[in-house]
């Protein structure tokens, strides 16, 4: 893998940093690192010319200079991979292959999959995002005439019926999942989305009356939940490029080789801190749906809470609690917990929203003070890489939660007697045999079976 050397001089303290840049497969990516002497953030965008093999970075707060004489610091820069953190410059150290070279070896053949999935998502983001977004906007605004004409333009399966709200819901959902599919956890299709569907169907079959009450209780909220989830998806699309090296972590064959000492040069804490708390807020606002489903599954009544606190016996007690107390109920002990657990870090969320954290940009360490007391002893810390992982994971949880909202909403339409579609918007004919299509087919078959069962029941 080709690398390039550049020397940049800090505009404040004039110390020089040698940067070794990985010439990868992204046309451009953000660059962030802190000056090793005065600590200020040096940021920019790297633009790559893949054909000529040249790279250009425009820096803020630093200037490119000609030679390596009297260089003070050294850092590796990559848009795709983790790197060694900033260190004191020693000429001999800069002769070894940079860390990201070994990072590629550690991915093995997965490196090709990582590249393919990343480029696929970037291509969709670049070319189709506005169309996906406007379809969602029309759905949220219940602007059905335009929604139908837009869907007709963009869904490949022209047999997909668009006659009722259930069809619209299914089409929009299938489009959103298709858009995100290349960056969703492998577990999403194999585990989480089928878990949600199967559990909801079995709850409905086991206790239709109670499930009906749950649906009546939540039906007025579900539309709003979808709007909020979509706002988070929008921010994720915008922030994706900052997180690519952390997305890459999914592809290392032996993750234990990636230690906390590794750094990331595409992002600073400030680039993502709002994203973390926004997704956290949205998730905790919707949490009562997940809790109600747990209540129904484990206690047969959607309002009966598990024993956790004396002052929370019913769902009504629960909704009055603050977000931290609400998140406490998610402890991994009940079925639906696993969609989010353990990705809601309320301590981190509190510290960010109260601005009680300190960032050591040079060493990429974040220290946070959950109670707001910056004098506390032994406050928790995390590396910048771990923080970006938290952002990545909480987003995956949000998409798991979106499945819960989707399947519940589907049930509300079925309860109203709307007829579902057994088509898939992206399936034109039965020739695709990719892994994902197989799973989708399986899910569709199950869906069809249940819906037919349900239709029979409703007709009775
Ligand atoms: Zn400086």
Tab-separated table of C-alpha atoms and ligand atoms in Angstrom:
chain	number	residue	atom	x	y	z
A	1	UNK	CA	0.000	0.000	0.000
A	2	UNK	CA	1.417	3.306	-1.052
A	3	UNK	CA	2.167	5.961	1.504
A	4	UNK	CA	3.139	9.579	1.213
A	5	UNK	CA	5.208	11.806	3.526
A	6	UNK	CA	4.400	15.432	4.210
A	7	UNK	CA	5.720	17.842	6.812
A	8	UNK	CA	3.349	20.362	8.321
A	9	UNK	CA	4.186	23.275	10.573
A	10	UNK	CA	1.810	24.395	13.340
A	11	UNK	CA	0.642	27.979	12.779
A	12	UNK	CA	0.859	28.659	16.537
A	13	UNK	CA	4.044	27.119	17.940
A	14	UNK	CA	5.780	26.376	14.640
A	15	UNK	CA	6.604	22.813	15.654
A	16	UNK	CA	6.803	20.465	12.720
A	17	UNK	CA	4.997	17.153	12.318
A	18	UNK	CA	5.838	14.503	9.776
A	19	UNK	CA	2.644	12.911	8.533
A	20	UNK	CA	2.701	9.606	6.723
A	21	UNK	CA	-0.465	9.299	4.701
A	22	UNK	CA	-1.998	6.085	3.536
A	23	UNK	CA	-2.996	6.353	-0.112
A	24	UNK	CA	-6.149	4.306	0.097
A	25	UNK	CA	-9.333	3.992	-1.891
A	26	UNK	CA	-11.299	6.995	-0.629
A	27	UNK	CA	-11.343	10.037	-2.892
A	28	UNK	CA	-11.339	12.308	0.119
A	29	UNK	CA	-11.596	12.102	3.882
A	30	UNK	CA	-11.392	14.339	6.935
A	31	UNK	CA	-8.057	14.685	8.754
A	32	UNK	CA	-7.771	15.521	12.457
A	33	UNK	CA	-4.803	15.543	14.818
A	34	UNK	CA	-3.500	17.732	17.599
A	35	UNK	CA	-0.210	19.589	17.621
A	36	UNK	CA	2.169	17.703	19.908
A	37	UNK	CA	3.544	20.879	21.486
A	38	UNK	CA	0.770	23.484	21.861
A	39	UNK	CA	-2.106	20.982	21.627
A	40	UNK	CA	-4.344	22.845	19.178
A	41	UNK	CA	-6.458	20.849	16.746
A	42	UNK	CA	-5.086	20.723	13.216
A	43	UNK	CA	-7.807	19.757	10.793
A	44	UNK	CA	-8.324	19.473	7.098
A	45	UNK	CA	-9.572	17.392	4.225
A	46	UNK	CA	-7.405	15.074	2.226
A	47	UNK	CA	-8.158	14.915	-1.475
A	48	UNK	CA	-6.725	11.972	-3.350
A	49	UNK	CA	-6.123	11.654	-7.034
A	50	UNK	CA	-6.347	7.906	-7.476
A	51	UNK	CA	-5.075	7.939	-11.054
A	52	UNK	CA	-1.993	10.069	-10.465
A	53	UNK	CA	-1.433	8.645	-6.999
A	54	UNK	CA	-1.157	12.119	-5.489
A	55	UNK	CA	-2.691	13.557	-2.339
A	56	UNK	CA	-3.458	17.094	-1.339
A	57	UNK	CA	-4.443	18.322	2.129
A	58	UNK	CA	-5.634	21.762	2.949
A	59	UNK	CA	-4.970	22.322	6.652
A	60	UNK	CA	-6.530	24.693	9.097
A	61	UNK	CA	-4.015	25.939	11.670
A	62	UNK	CA	-0.986	24.392	9.972
A	63	UNK	CA	0.989	24.868	6.780
A	64	UNK	CA	2.791	22.345	4.643
A	65	UNK	CA	6.563	22.873	4.519
A	66	UNK	CA	9.241	21.394	2.295
A	67	UNK	CA	11.636	19.223	4.236
A	68	UNK	CA	11.923	17.015	7.308
A	69	UNK	CA	14.792	18.955	8.948
A	70	UNK	CA	14.254	19.548	12.644
A	71	UNK	CA	10.883	17.779	12.673
A	72	UNK	CA	9.395	17.409	16.168
A	73	UNK	CA	6.534	14.935	15.848
A	74	UNK	CA	5.366	12.079	13.750
A	75	UNK	CA	1.864	10.753	13.012
A	76	UNK	CA	0.241	8.314	10.622
A	77	UNK	CA	-2.885	9.401	8.756
A	78	UNK	CA	-5.478	7.166	7.215
A	79	UNK	CA	-9.078	7.688	6.161
A	80	UNK	CA	-9.844	3.991	6.373
A	81	UNK	CA	-7.795	2.414	9.130
A	82	UNK	CA	-6.645	2.899	12.686
A	83	UNK	CA	-3.182	4.358	13.083
A	84	UNK	CA	-0.360	4.810	15.575
A	85	UNK	CA	-0.964	7.871	17.721
A	86	UNK	CA	1.131	11.038	17.590
A	87	UNK	CA	4.679	10.480	18.858
A	88	UNK	CA	7.998	12.272	19.115
A	89	UNK	CA	9.811	12.240	15.793
A	90	UNK	CA	12.719	9.843	15.441
A	91	UNK	CA	13.908	9.391	11.884
A	92	UNK	CA	14.526	5.657	12.322
A	93	UNK	CA	10.931	5.113	13.529
A	94	UNK	CA	9.526	6.606	10.393
A	95	UNK	CA	11.227	4.023	8.192
A	96	UNK	CA	9.173	1.035	9.349
A	97	UNK	CA	6.009	0.295	7.442
A	98	UNK	CA	3.241	2.274	9.148
A	99	UNK	CA	0.733	0.539	11.399
A	100	UNK	CA	-2.049	0.624	8.851
A	101	UNK	CA	-0.035	-1.713	6.632
A	102	UNK	CA	-0.171	-4.358	9.340
A	103	UNK	CA	-3.821	-3.391	9.914
A	104	UNK	CA	-4.602	-4.506	6.387
A	105	UNK	CA	-2.810	-7.823	7.016
A	106	UNK	CA	-4.898	-8.285	10.154
A	107	UNK	CA	-8.083	-8.003	8.108
A	108	UNK	CA	-6.907	-10.588	5.580
A	109	UNK	CA	-9.477	-11.238	2.896
A	110	UNK	CA	-12.018	-9.217	4.890
A	111	UNK	CA	-10.211	-6.084	3.767
A	112	UNK	CA	-11.827	-6.455	0.342
A	113	UNK	CA	-15.270	-6.803	1.934
A	114	UNK	CA	-14.677	-3.734	4.103
A	115	UNK	CA	-13.658	-1.726	1.045
A	116	UNK	CA	-16.623	-2.932	-0.994
A	117	UNK	CA	-19.173	-2.183	1.722
A	118	UNK	CA	-17.735	1.246	2.473
A	119	UNK	CA	-17.612	2.299	-1.163
A	120	UNK	CA	-21.107	0.936	-1.723
A	121	UNK	CA	-22.488	3.088	1.082
A	122	UNK	CA	-20.550	6.166	-0.076
A	123	UNK	CA	-21.841	5.664	-3.612
A	124	UNK	CA	-25.446	5.486	-2.381
A	125	UNK	CA	-24.903	8.484	-0.130
A	126	UNK	CA	-23.403	10.487	-2.994
A	127	UNK	CA	-25.945	9.550	-5.654
A	128	UNK	CA	-29.235	8.534	-4.067
A	129	UNK	CA	-29.514	10.010	-0.592
A	130	UNK	CA	-31.694	13.012	-1.579
A	131	UNK	CA	-34.240	10.669	-3.192
A	132	UNK	CA	-34.327	8.370	-0.156
A	133	UNK	CA	-34.682	11.379	2.072
A	134	UNK	CA	-37.567	12.936	0.177
A	135	UNK	CA	-39.466	9.626	0.132
A	136	UNK	CA	-39.180	9.526	3.915
A	137	UNK	CA	-40.214	13.164	4.172
A	138	UNK	CA	-43.338	12.554	2.105
A	139	UNK	CA	-44.201	9.542	4.264
A	140	UNK	CA	-43.728	11.533	7.469
A	141	UNK	CA	-45.864	14.367	6.110
A	142	UNK	CA	-48.522	11.852	4.989
A	143	UNK	CA	-48.318	13.339	1.533
A	144	UNK	CA	-49.481	10.124	-0.070
A	145	UNK	CA	-50.122	11.264	-3.656
A	146	UNK	CA	-46.565	12.448	-4.120
A	147	UNK	CA	-45.248	9.536	-2.068
A	148	UNK	CA	-46.796	7.023	-4.455
A	149	UNK	CA	-45.447	8.780	-7.535
A	150	UNK	CA	-41.943	8.997	-6.005
A	151	UNK	CA	-41.989	5.362	-4.924
A	152	UNK	CA	-43.067	4.324	-8.399
A	153	UNK	CA	-40.045	6.156	-9.801
A	154	UNK	CA	-37.500	4.479	-7.528
A	155	UNK	CA	-38.596	0.998	-6.585
A	156	UNK	CA	-37.389	-1.598	-9.063
A	157	UNK	CA	-40.253	-4.044	-8.416
A	158	UNK	CA	-43.112	-2.548	-10.413
A	159	UNK	CA	-45.487	-5.214	-9.087
A	160	UNK	CA	-45.258	-3.873	-5.548
A	161	UNK	CA	-48.757	-2.633	-4.690
A	162	UNK	CA	-49.092	0.918	-3.356
A	163	UNK	CA	-52.723	0.976	-2.353
A	164	UNK	CA	-52.782	1.570	1.390
A	165	UNK	CA	-50.739	2.908	4.300
A	166	UNK	CA	-49.412	-0.538	5.122
A	167	UNK	CA	-47.962	-0.828	1.616
A	168	UNK	CA	-46.371	2.616	1.999
A	169	UNK	CA	-44.906	1.680	5.372
A	170	UNK	CA	-43.440	-1.539	4.005
A	171	UNK	CA	-42.024	0.117	0.894
A	172	UNK	CA	-40.385	2.972	2.817
A	173	UNK	CA	-38.977	0.562	5.391
A	174	UNK	CA	-37.564	-1.794	2.777
A	175	UNK	CA	-35.956	1.153	1.001
A	176	UNK	CA	-34.369	2.441	4.212
A	177	UNK	CA	-32.951	-0.960	5.091
A	178	UNK	CA	-31.606	-1.391	1.584
A	179	UNK	CA	-29.948	2.022	1.805
A	180	UNK	CA	-28.237	1.161	5.092
A	181	UNK	CA	-27.634	-2.525	4.430
A	182	UNK	CA	-23.915	-2.274	3.648
A	183	UNK	CA	-23.153	-0.597	6.994
A	184	UNK	CA	-25.446	-2.633	9.230
A	185	UNK	CA	-23.986	-5.250	11.566
A	186	UNK	CA	-23.986	-8.758	10.109
A	187	UNK	CA	-26.120	-9.638	13.107
A	188	UNK	CA	-28.808	-7.273	11.914
A	189	UNK	CA	-30.275	-9.534	9.256
A	190	UNK	CA	-29.273	-12.822	10.839
A	191	UNK	CA	-30.355	-12.095	14.353
A	192	UNK	CA	-31.991	-8.850	15.323
A	193	UNK	CA	-34.511	-8.167	12.606
A	194	UNK	CA	-35.768	-11.761	12.640
A	195	UNK	CA	-35.816	-11.788	16.448
A	196	UNK	CA	-38.042	-8.711	16.467
A	197	UNK	CA	-40.367	-10.082	13.835
A	198	UNK	CA	-40.692	-13.544	15.329
A	199	UNK	CA	-41.176	-12.249	18.860
A	200	UNK	CA	-43.828	-9.756	17.840
A	201	UNK	CA	-45.703	-12.325	15.803
A	202	UNK	CA	-45.584	-14.837	18.646
A	203	UNK	CA	-46.767	-12.227	21.176
A	204	UNK	CA	-49.656	-11.413	18.892
A	205	UNK	CA	-50.572	-15.054	18.499
A	206	UNK	CA	-50.180	-15.897	22.169
A	207	UNK	CA	-52.092	-12.971	23.618
A	208	UNK	CA	-53.965	-11.146	20.866
A	209	UNK	CA	-56.145	-9.215	23.293
A	210	UNK	CA	-53.284	-7.812	25.373
A	211	UNK	CA	-51.252	-7.138	22.252
A	212	UNK	CA	-54.225	-5.229	20.865
A	213	UNK	CA	-54.231	-3.039	23.984
A	214	UNK	CA	-50.511	-2.377	23.581
A	215	UNK	CA	-51.054	-1.366	19.962
A	216	UNK	CA	-53.900	0.980	20.913
A	217	UNK	CA	-51.701	2.573	23.578
A	218	UNK	CA	-48.737	3.175	21.234
A	219	UNK	CA	-50.461	3.812	17.906
A	220	UNK	CA	-50.404	7.598	18.335
A	221	UNK	CA	-46.643	7.603	19.069
A	222	UNK	CA	-45.293	5.371	16.328
A	223	UNK	CA	-45.384	7.925	13.542
A	224	UNK	CA	-43.441	10.405	15.643
A	225	UNK	CA	-40.924	7.694	16.597
A	226	UNK	CA	-40.255	7.064	12.924
A	227	UNK	CA	-39.640	10.758	12.300
A	228	UNK	CA	-37.127	10.910	15.134
A	229	UNK	CA	-35.339	7.754	14.042
A	230	UNK	CA	-35.055	9.169	10.560
A	231	UNK	CA	-33.519	12.388	11.857
A	232	UNK	CA	-30.791	10.283	13.466
A	233	UNK	CA	-30.274	8.368	10.215
A	234	UNK	CA	-29.825	11.711	8.480
A	235	UNK	CA	-27.094	12.724	10.902
A	236	UNK	CA	-25.446	9.306	10.590
A	237	UNK	CA	-25.264	9.710	6.808
A	238	UNK	CA	-23.621	13.085	7.285
A	239	UNK	CA	-21.145	11.776	9.900
A	240	UNK	CA	-20.300	8.430	8.317
A	241	UNK	CA	-16.934	9.526	6.876
A	242	UNK	CA	-15.637	10.330	10.362
A	243	UNK	CA	-16.350	6.775	11.481
A	244	UNK	CA	-14.983	4.674	8.602
A	245	UNK	CA	-11.882	3.373	10.507
A	246	UNK	CA	-14.166	2.203	13.317
A	247	UNK	CA	-16.524	0.548	10.835
A	248	UNK	CA	-13.353	-1.251	9.676
A	249	UNK	CA	-12.931	-2.762	13.153
A	250	UNK	CA	-15.726	-5.188	12.282
A	251	UNK	CA	-13.480	-6.750	9.673
A	252	UNK	CA	-10.353	-7.563	11.685
A	253	UNK	CA	-9.979	-11.314	11.914
A	254	UNK	CA	-8.554	-11.127	15.422
A	255	UNK	CA	-9.926	-8.061	17.181
A	256	UNK	CA	-7.758	-8.704	20.241
A	257	UNK	CA	-4.761	-7.497	18.221
A	258	UNK	CA	-6.272	-4.018	18.127
A	259	UNK	CA	-5.293	-2.457	21.400
A	260	UNK	CA	-6.522	0.746	22.975
A	261	UNK	CA	-3.232	2.334	22.083
A	262	UNK	CA	-4.341	2.773	18.497
A	263	UNK	CA	-5.487	6.098	17.207
A	264	UNK	CA	-7.850	7.519	14.632
A	265	UNK	CA	-7.146	10.552	12.436
A	266	UNK	CA	-10.485	11.154	10.738
A	267	UNK	CA	-12.337	12.601	13.682
A	268	UNK	CA	-12.185	14.730	16.802
A	269	UNK	CA	-14.438	14.248	19.834
A	270	UNK	CA	-16.373	17.404	18.952
A	271	UNK	CA	-17.300	16.049	15.527
A	272	UNK	CA	-19.436	13.291	17.073
A	273	UNK	CA	-20.408	14.236	20.628
A	274	UNK	CA	-23.791	15.689	19.594
A	275	UNK	CA	-24.496	12.647	17.470
A	276	UNK	CA	-24.034	10.400	20.501
A	277	UNK	CA	-26.387	12.316	22.741
A	278	UNK	CA	-28.979	12.878	20.018
A	279	UNK	CA	-29.258	9.149	19.334
A	280	UNK	CA	-29.237	8.460	23.077
A	281	UNK	CA	-32.079	10.959	23.622
A	282	UNK	CA	-34.188	9.533	20.825
A	283	UNK	CA	-33.679	5.977	22.058
A	284	UNK	CA	-34.563	6.739	25.663
A	285	UNK	CA	-37.637	8.681	24.579
A	286	UNK	CA	-38.919	5.604	22.766
A	287	UNK	CA	-37.763	3.095	25.370
A	288	UNK	CA	-41.246	2.554	26.804
A	289	UNK	CA	-42.251	0.623	23.674
A	290	UNK	CA	-39.461	-1.870	24.246
A	291	UNK	CA	-40.275	-2.069	27.952
A	292	UNK	CA	-43.982	-2.622	27.218
A	293	UNK	CA	-43.111	-5.496	24.880
A	294	UNK	CA	-40.885	-6.999	27.576
A	295	UNK	CA	-43.733	-6.631	30.070
A	296	UNK	CA	-46.112	-8.424	27.763
A	297	UNK	CA	-43.680	-11.186	26.930
A	298	UNK	CA	-42.454	-11.865	30.461
A	299	UNK	CA	-45.484	-10.907	32.586
A	300	UNK	CA	-48.435	-11.199	30.235
A	301	UNK	CA	-49.510	-7.579	30.710
A	302	UNK	CA	-47.814	-4.730	28.893
A	303	UNK	CA	-48.161	-2.389	31.852
A	304	UNK	CA	-46.704	-4.665	34.532
A	305	UNK	CA	-43.087	-3.706	35.158
A	306	UNK	CA	-40.358	-6.061	36.303
A	307	UNK	CA	-39.246	-5.660	39.918
A	308	UNK	CA	-36.416	-3.168	39.831
A	309	UNK	CA	-37.448	-0.158	41.873
A	310	UNK	CA	-40.176	0.130	44.440
A	311	UNK	CA	-41.552	3.317	42.896
A	312	UNK	CA	-41.983	1.766	39.434
A	313	UNK	CA	-44.728	-0.843	39.352
A	314	UNK	CA	-46.664	0.069	36.212
A	315	UNK	CA	-45.769	1.497	32.813
A	316	UNK	CA	-47.379	4.775	33.937
A	317	UNK	CA	-44.852	4.974	36.806
A	318	UNK	CA	-42.076	4.235	34.353
A	319	UNK	CA	-42.888	6.975	31.837
A	320	UNK	CA	-42.690	9.599	34.595
A	321	UNK	CA	-39.059	8.747	35.385
A	322	UNK	CA	-36.068	10.614	34.029
A	323	UNK	CA	-34.013	9.158	31.184
A	324	UNK	CA	-31.274	7.795	33.406
A	325	UNK	CA	-33.779	5.877	35.538
A	326	UNK	CA	-35.514	4.643	32.399
A	327	UNK	CA	-32.261	3.310	30.976
A	328	UNK	CA	-31.655	1.377	34.246
A	329	UNK	CA	-34.454	-1.019	33.317
A	330	UNK	CA	-32.474	-2.137	30.327
A	331	UNK	CA	-30.121	-4.642	31.933
A	332	UNK	CA	-29.942	-7.482	29.454
A	333	UNK	CA	-32.245	-9.752	31.457
A	334	UNK	CA	-35.319	-9.676	29.191
A	335	UNK	CA	-35.846	-10.556	25.541
A	336	UNK	CA	-36.016	-7.146	23.912
A	337	UNK	CA	-33.195	-5.666	26.053
A	338	UNK	CA	-30.648	-7.235	23.764
A	339	UNK	CA	-31.524	-4.925	20.909
A	340	UNK	CA	-29.947	-2.016	22.791
A	341	UNK	CA	-28.046	-3.445	25.713
A	342	UNK	CA	-25.270	-2.509	26.558
A	343	UNK	CA	-25.053	0.419	24.167
A	344	UNK	CA	-26.736	3.130	26.250
A	345	UNK	CA	-23.988	4.704	28.329
A	346	UNK	CA	-25.904	7.120	30.567
A	347	UNK	CA	-22.713	8.274	32.306
A	348	UNK	CA	-21.171	9.350	29.025
A	349	UNK	CA	-24.421	10.953	27.944
A	350	UNK	CA	-24.685	12.968	31.184
A	351	UNK	CA	-21.109	14.160	30.961
A	352	UNK	CA	-21.510	15.290	27.357
A	353	UNK	CA	-24.767	17.090	27.941
A	354	UNK	CA	-23.377	18.871	31.019
A	355	UNK	CA	-20.079	19.659	29.300
A	356	UNK	CA	-18.225	17.877	32.079
A	357	UNK	CA	-15.543	16.109	30.106
A	358	UNK	CA	-11.956	16.799	29.175
A	359	UNK	CA	-10.323	15.767	25.942
A	360	UNK	CA	-6.600	15.089	25.680
A	361	UNK	CA	-6.350	15.390	21.912
A	362	UNK	CA	-2.644	14.542	21.735
A	363	UNK	CA	-3.092	11.173	23.478
A	364	UNK	CA	-6.705	10.765	22.302
A	365	UNK	CA	-8.084	10.167	25.796
A	366	UNK	CA	-11.493	11.399	26.948
A	367	UNK	CA	-12.081	11.791	30.676
A	368	UNK	CA	-15.682	12.304	31.704
A	369	UNK	CA	-17.468	13.267	34.892
A	370	UNK	CA	-20.963	11.754	34.902
A	371	UNK	CA	-22.168	13.534	38.036
A	372	UNK	CA	-20.987	16.919	36.820
A	373	UNK	CA	-18.270	17.115	39.482
A	374	UNK	CA	-14.987	17.670	37.681
A	375	UNK	CA	-13.083	17.161	40.926
A	376	UNK	CA	-14.223	13.565	41.340
A	377	UNK	CA	-11.550	10.961	42.014
A	378	UNK	CA	-10.747	8.395	39.314
A	379	UNK	CA	-13.256	9.566	36.726
A	380	UNK	CA	-13.976	7.134	33.876
A	381	UNK	CA	-11.944	7.502	30.690
A	382	UNK	CA	-12.138	6.147	27.184
A	383	UNK	CA	-9.965	6.403	24.107
A	384	UNK	CA	-11.187	8.358	21.114
A	385	UNK	CA	-11.436	5.081	19.195
A	386	UNK	CA	-13.672	3.664	21.938
A	387	UNK	CA	-15.838	6.777	21.843
A	388	UNK	CA	-16.309	6.475	18.077
A	389	UNK	CA	-17.163	2.802	18.628
A	390	UNK	CA	-19.833	3.900	21.123
A	391	UNK	CA	-21.298	6.180	18.462
A	392	UNK	CA	-21.249	3.376	15.921
A	393	UNK	CA	-22.849	0.893	18.302
A	394	UNK	CA	-25.571	3.210	19.534
A	395	UNK	CA	-26.556	3.822	15.918
A	396	UNK	CA	-26.754	0.071	15.273
A	397	UNK	CA	-29.007	-0.135	18.332
A	398	UNK	CA	-31.199	2.607	16.925
A	399	UNK	CA	-31.709	0.611	13.733
A	400	UNK	CA	-32.575	-2.449	15.830
A	401	UNK	CA	-35.112	-0.300	17.640
A	402	UNK	CA	-36.483	0.945	14.315
A	403	UNK	CA	-37.381	-2.682	13.568
A	404	UNK	CA	-39.437	-2.759	16.748
A	405	UNK	CA	-41.301	0.370	15.714
A	406	UNK	CA	-41.801	-0.979	12.198
A	407	UNK	CA	-43.151	-4.373	13.230
A	408	UNK	CA	-45.449	-2.820	15.842
A	409	UNK	CA	-46.752	-0.315	13.331
A	410	UNK	CA	-47.313	-3.074	10.809
A	411	UNK	CA	-49.450	-4.839	13.409
A	412	UNK	CA	-51.522	-1.706	13.975
A	413	UNK	CA	-52.360	-1.569	10.262
A	414	UNK	CA	-53.097	-5.297	10.145
A	415	UNK	CA	-55.407	-4.830	13.121
A	416	UNK	CA	-57.238	-2.156	11.119
A	417	UNK	CA	-57.751	-4.757	8.387
A	418	UNK	CA	-55.240	-3.414	5.855
A	419	UNK	CA	-53.932	-6.071	3.491
A	420	UNK	CA	-50.119	-6.368	3.390
A	421	UNK	CA	-47.933	-6.949	0.358
A	422	UNK	CA	-45.886	-10.108	-0.072
A	423	UNK	CA	-43.565	-8.486	-2.598
A	424	UNK	CA	-40.243	-6.837	-1.880
A	425	UNK	CA	-39.517	-3.457	-3.443
A	426	UNK	CA	-36.050	-4.515	-4.591
A	427	UNK	CA	-36.886	-7.973	-5.799
A	428	UNK	CA	-37.544	-7.930	-9.502
A	429	UNK	CA	-37.205	-11.640	-10.210
A	430	UNK	CA	-35.970	-14.664	-8.327
A	431	UNK	CA	-32.461	-14.705	-9.698
A	432	UNK	CA	-30.499	-13.014	-6.906
A	433	UNK	CA	-29.019	-15.564	-4.550
A	434	UNK	CA	-26.825	-13.318	-2.368
A	435	UNK	CA	-26.669	-14.026	1.360
A	436	UNK	CA	-28.836	-11.076	2.143
A	437	UNK	CA	-31.478	-11.970	-0.418
A	438	UNK	CA	-31.746	-15.430	1.054
A	439	UNK	CA	-32.376	-13.981	4.472
A	440	UNK	CA	-34.855	-11.521	3.117
A	441	UNK	CA	-36.652	-14.303	1.287
A	442	UNK	CA	-36.804	-16.313	4.461
A	443	UNK	CA	-38.190	-13.320	6.331
A	444	UNK	CA	-40.701	-12.654	3.606
A	445	UNK	CA	-41.899	-16.236	3.617
A	446	UNK	CA	-42.369	-16.101	7.362
A	447	UNK	CA	-44.132	-12.764	7.049
A	448	UNK	CA	-46.419	-14.070	4.383
A	449	UNK	CA	-47.261	-17.147	6.401
A	450	UNK	CA	-48.136	-15.142	9.492
A	451	UNK	CA	-50.072	-12.514	7.654
A	452	UNK	CA	-52.106	-15.172	5.917
A	453	UNK	CA	-52.781	-16.760	9.273
A	454	UNK	CA	-53.767	-13.418	10.625
A	455	UNK	CA	-56.015	-12.632	7.697
A	456	UNK	CA	-57.791	-15.903	8.258
A	457	UNK	CA	-58.207	-15.006	11.897
A	458	UNK	CA	-59.535	-11.567	11.079
A	459	UNK	CA	-62.011	-12.969	8.607
A	460	UNK	CA	-63.425	-15.286	11.237
B	1	LIG	ZN1	1.479	23.952	17.904
